[in-house]
Amino acid sequence: DAVHFVEIDMMSEYGLSVYTHETTHVNDRIVYLGGYKHREGTYVEAYAQGMLQSPAEEGHQGEYGALGLNMAYMRPNDGDQWYNPDPTKLQTRQQIDHYMKGYNEALMLLDYLEGERVLAKKDLALKKAWFSKMTKQMR
């Protein structure tokens, strides 16, 4: 464990995003994961950067778009970043839970449909390029 000091404008979009990122680190094991540790092979950034940090459009995040739970910004979703556009609509734990379950189900459905489409092709090289054996790599 370590303490890192960062100087940034907390009132900027990027500053708010960093705040939600660091708050996730503080709460991930106790609040989000119910006291359990991260999944084996998953580094702590998987939750903070990958899902629970409010996505910013400026800074390094704007380069690749983001999936995430927006709990900081009121902005229309332009389609480049996939998240809820209005954090005030998620008022309770049950609402957040319902939203995130639907969010993950939609992603899994898209993965399924994509996989079915590739499997229907007769191109063996395409299938080999698309699907590969997953191996655990500790990060």
Tab-separated table of C-alpha atoms in Angstrom:
chain	number	residue	atom	x	y	z
A	1	ASP	CA	0.000	0.000	0.000
A	2	ALA	CA	1.136	3.518	-0.762
A	3	VAL	CA	-0.055	7.094	-0.635
A	4	HIS	CA	0.309	9.175	-3.790
A	5	PHE	CA	-0.236	12.915	-3.963
A	6	VAL	CA	-1.576	14.412	-7.176
A	7	GLU	CA	-2.117	18.080	-7.930
A	8	ILE	CA	-5.032	18.716	-10.287
A	9	ASP	CA	-7.943	21.090	-10.692
A	10	MET	CA	-10.701	19.226	-8.857
A	11	MET	CA	-13.393	21.440	-10.369
A	12	SER	CA	-12.458	20.466	-13.917
A	13	GLU	CA	-14.074	17.567	-15.733
A	14	TYR	CA	-10.858	15.573	-15.474
A	15	GLY	CA	-10.521	16.418	-11.773
A	16	LEU	CA	-14.008	15.073	-11.035
A	17	SER	CA	-13.206	11.948	-13.003
A	18	VAL	CA	-10.003	11.420	-11.003
A	19	TYR	CA	-11.969	11.945	-7.771
A	20	THR	CA	-14.475	9.213	-8.683
A	21	HIS	CA	-11.553	6.994	-9.712
A	22	GLU	CA	-9.762	7.390	-6.381
A	23	THR	CA	-13.015	7.069	-4.416
A	24	THR	CA	-13.534	3.730	-6.140
A	25	HIS	CA	-10.140	2.577	-4.862
A	26	VAL	CA	-11.162	3.549	-1.336
A	27	ASN	CA	-14.492	1.704	-1.544
A	28	ASP	CA	-14.016	-1.176	-3.958
A	29	ARG	CA	-13.330	-4.036	-1.554
A	30	ILE	CA	-15.628	-2.911	1.232
A	31	VAL	CA	-18.592	-1.408	-0.631
A	32	TYR	CA	-18.612	-2.634	-4.220
A	33	LEU	CA	-17.251	-6.149	-3.709
A	34	GLY	CA	-18.957	-6.865	-0.383
A	35	GLY	CA	-15.716	-7.443	1.503
A	36	TYR	CA	-14.258	-9.800	-1.088
A	37	LYS	CA	-11.009	-9.139	-2.904
A	38	HIS	CA	-10.654	-8.555	-6.629
A	39	ARG	CA	-11.012	-11.488	-8.985
A	40	GLU	CA	-7.750	-13.396	-9.310
A	41	GLY	CA	-5.738	-12.033	-12.207
A	42	THR	CA	-7.532	-8.690	-12.128
A	43	TYR	CA	-5.643	-5.638	-11.020
A	44	VAL	CA	-7.254	-2.897	-8.921
A	45	GLU	CA	-7.581	-0.606	-11.948
A	46	ALA	CA	-10.115	-2.948	-13.575
A	47	TYR	CA	-12.862	-1.549	-11.361
A	48	ALA	CA	-11.648	2.003	-10.928
A	49	GLN	CA	-10.662	2.677	-14.535
A	50	GLY	CA	-12.764	0.065	-16.230
A	51	MET	CA	-16.234	0.596	-14.835
A	52	LEU	CA	-16.772	2.757	-11.774
A	53	GLN	CA	-14.872	5.929	-12.659
A	54	SER	CA	-17.096	8.627	-14.146
A	55	PRO	CA	-15.807	8.920	-17.718
A	56	ALA	CA	-14.187	12.202	-18.718
A	57	GLU	CA	-13.970	13.459	-22.276
A	58	GLU	CA	-10.765	15.397	-21.671
A	59	GLY	CA	-7.409	14.048	-20.619
A	60	HIS	CA	-6.249	10.579	-21.619
A	61	GLN	CA	-9.765	9.096	-21.459
A	62	GLY	CA	-10.998	11.125	-24.402
A	63	GLU	CA	-8.657	9.190	-26.674
A	64	TYR	CA	-10.534	5.893	-26.564
A	65	GLY	CA	-14.051	6.448	-25.296
A	66	ALA	CA	-15.211	4.722	-22.183
A	67	LEU	CA	-17.699	2.373	-20.687
A	68	GLY	CA	-18.672	3.398	-17.228
A	69	LEU	CA	-21.105	4.499	-14.583
A	70	ASN	CA	-21.440	8.271	-14.748
A	71	MET	CA	-22.054	9.666	-11.268
A	72	ALA	CA	-20.646	13.166	-11.854
A	73	TYR	CA	-21.654	14.784	-15.155
A	74	MET	CA	-24.829	16.054	-16.812
A	75	ARG	CA	-24.194	15.708	-20.528
A	76	PRO	CA	-25.891	14.094	-23.484
A	77	ASN	CA	-24.320	10.868	-24.624
A	78	ASP	CA	-22.740	11.416	-28.030
A	79	GLY	CA	-22.308	7.686	-28.667
A	80	ASP	CA	-18.530	7.673	-28.276
A	81	GLN	CA	-18.701	6.986	-24.563
A	82	TRP	CA	-21.350	4.591	-23.278
A	83	TYR	CA	-22.759	5.583	-19.923
A	84	ASN	CA	-25.832	7.087	-18.309
A	85	PRO	CA	-26.069	10.783	-19.280
A	86	ASP	CA	-27.840	11.972	-16.100
A	87	PRO	CA	-26.505	10.770	-12.724
A	88	THR	CA	-29.461	12.271	-10.836
A	89	LYS	CA	-31.740	9.570	-12.241
A	90	LEU	CA	-29.907	6.921	-10.210
A	91	GLN	CA	-30.961	7.759	-6.651
A	92	THR	CA	-30.906	4.420	-4.825
A	93	ARG	CA	-28.702	1.360	-4.636
A	94	GLN	CA	-31.522	-0.619	-6.264
A	95	GLN	CA	-31.658	1.796	-9.217
A	96	ILE	CA	-27.894	1.612	-9.705
A	97	ASP	CA	-28.020	-2.194	-9.409
A	98	HIS	CA	-30.842	-2.408	-11.973
A	99	TYR	CA	-29.014	-0.069	-14.360
A	100	MET	CA	-25.692	-1.925	-14.112
A	101	LYS	CA	-27.333	-5.346	-14.544
A	102	GLY	CA	-29.070	-4.117	-17.704
A	103	TYR	CA	-25.824	-2.517	-18.865
A	104	ASN	CA	-23.890	-5.768	-18.455
A	105	GLU	CA	-26.686	-7.862	-19.984
A	106	ALA	CA	-26.668	-5.608	-23.062
A	107	LEU	CA	-22.885	-6.019	-23.424
A	108	MET	CA	-23.161	-9.802	-23.038
A	109	LEU	CA	-25.961	-9.917	-25.638
A	110	LEU	CA	-23.834	-7.956	-28.106
A	111	ASP	CA	-20.904	-10.329	-27.467
A	112	TYR	CA	-23.205	-13.308	-28.045
A	113	LEU	CA	-24.626	-11.910	-31.299
A	114	GLU	CA	-21.153	-11.058	-32.562
A	115	GLY	CA	-19.928	-14.572	-31.756
A	116	GLU	CA	-22.936	-16.191	-33.451
A	117	ARG	CA	-22.334	-14.139	-36.593
A	118	VAL	CA	-18.679	-15.190	-36.773
A	119	LEU	CA	-19.506	-18.860	-36.085
A	120	ALA	CA	-22.027	-18.837	-38.956
A	121	LYS	CA	-19.257	-17.953	-41.416
A	122	LYS	CA	-17.526	-20.798	-43.234
A	123	ASP	CA	-14.153	-19.049	-43.011
A	124	LEU	CA	-11.864	-21.078	-40.720
A	125	ALA	CA	-9.134	-18.407	-40.780
A	126	LEU	CA	-11.653	-15.825	-39.579
A	127	LYS	CA	-12.744	-18.085	-36.725
A	128	LYS	CA	-9.136	-18.707	-35.685
A	129	ALA	CA	-8.410	-14.986	-35.767
A	130	TRP	CA	-11.586	-14.112	-33.864
A	131	PHE	CA	-11.519	-16.797	-31.174
A	132	SER	CA	-8.438	-17.811	-29.261
A	133	LYS	CA	-7.746	-19.705	-26.089
A	134	MET	CA	-7.802	-17.458	-23.047
A	135	THR	CA	-5.007	-17.901	-20.570
A	136	LYS	CA	-4.754	-16.384	-17.145
A	137	GLN	CA	-2.175	-13.655	-16.967
A	138	MET	CA	-1.585	-12.089	-13.578
A	139	ARG	CA	-1.479	-8.304	-13.748
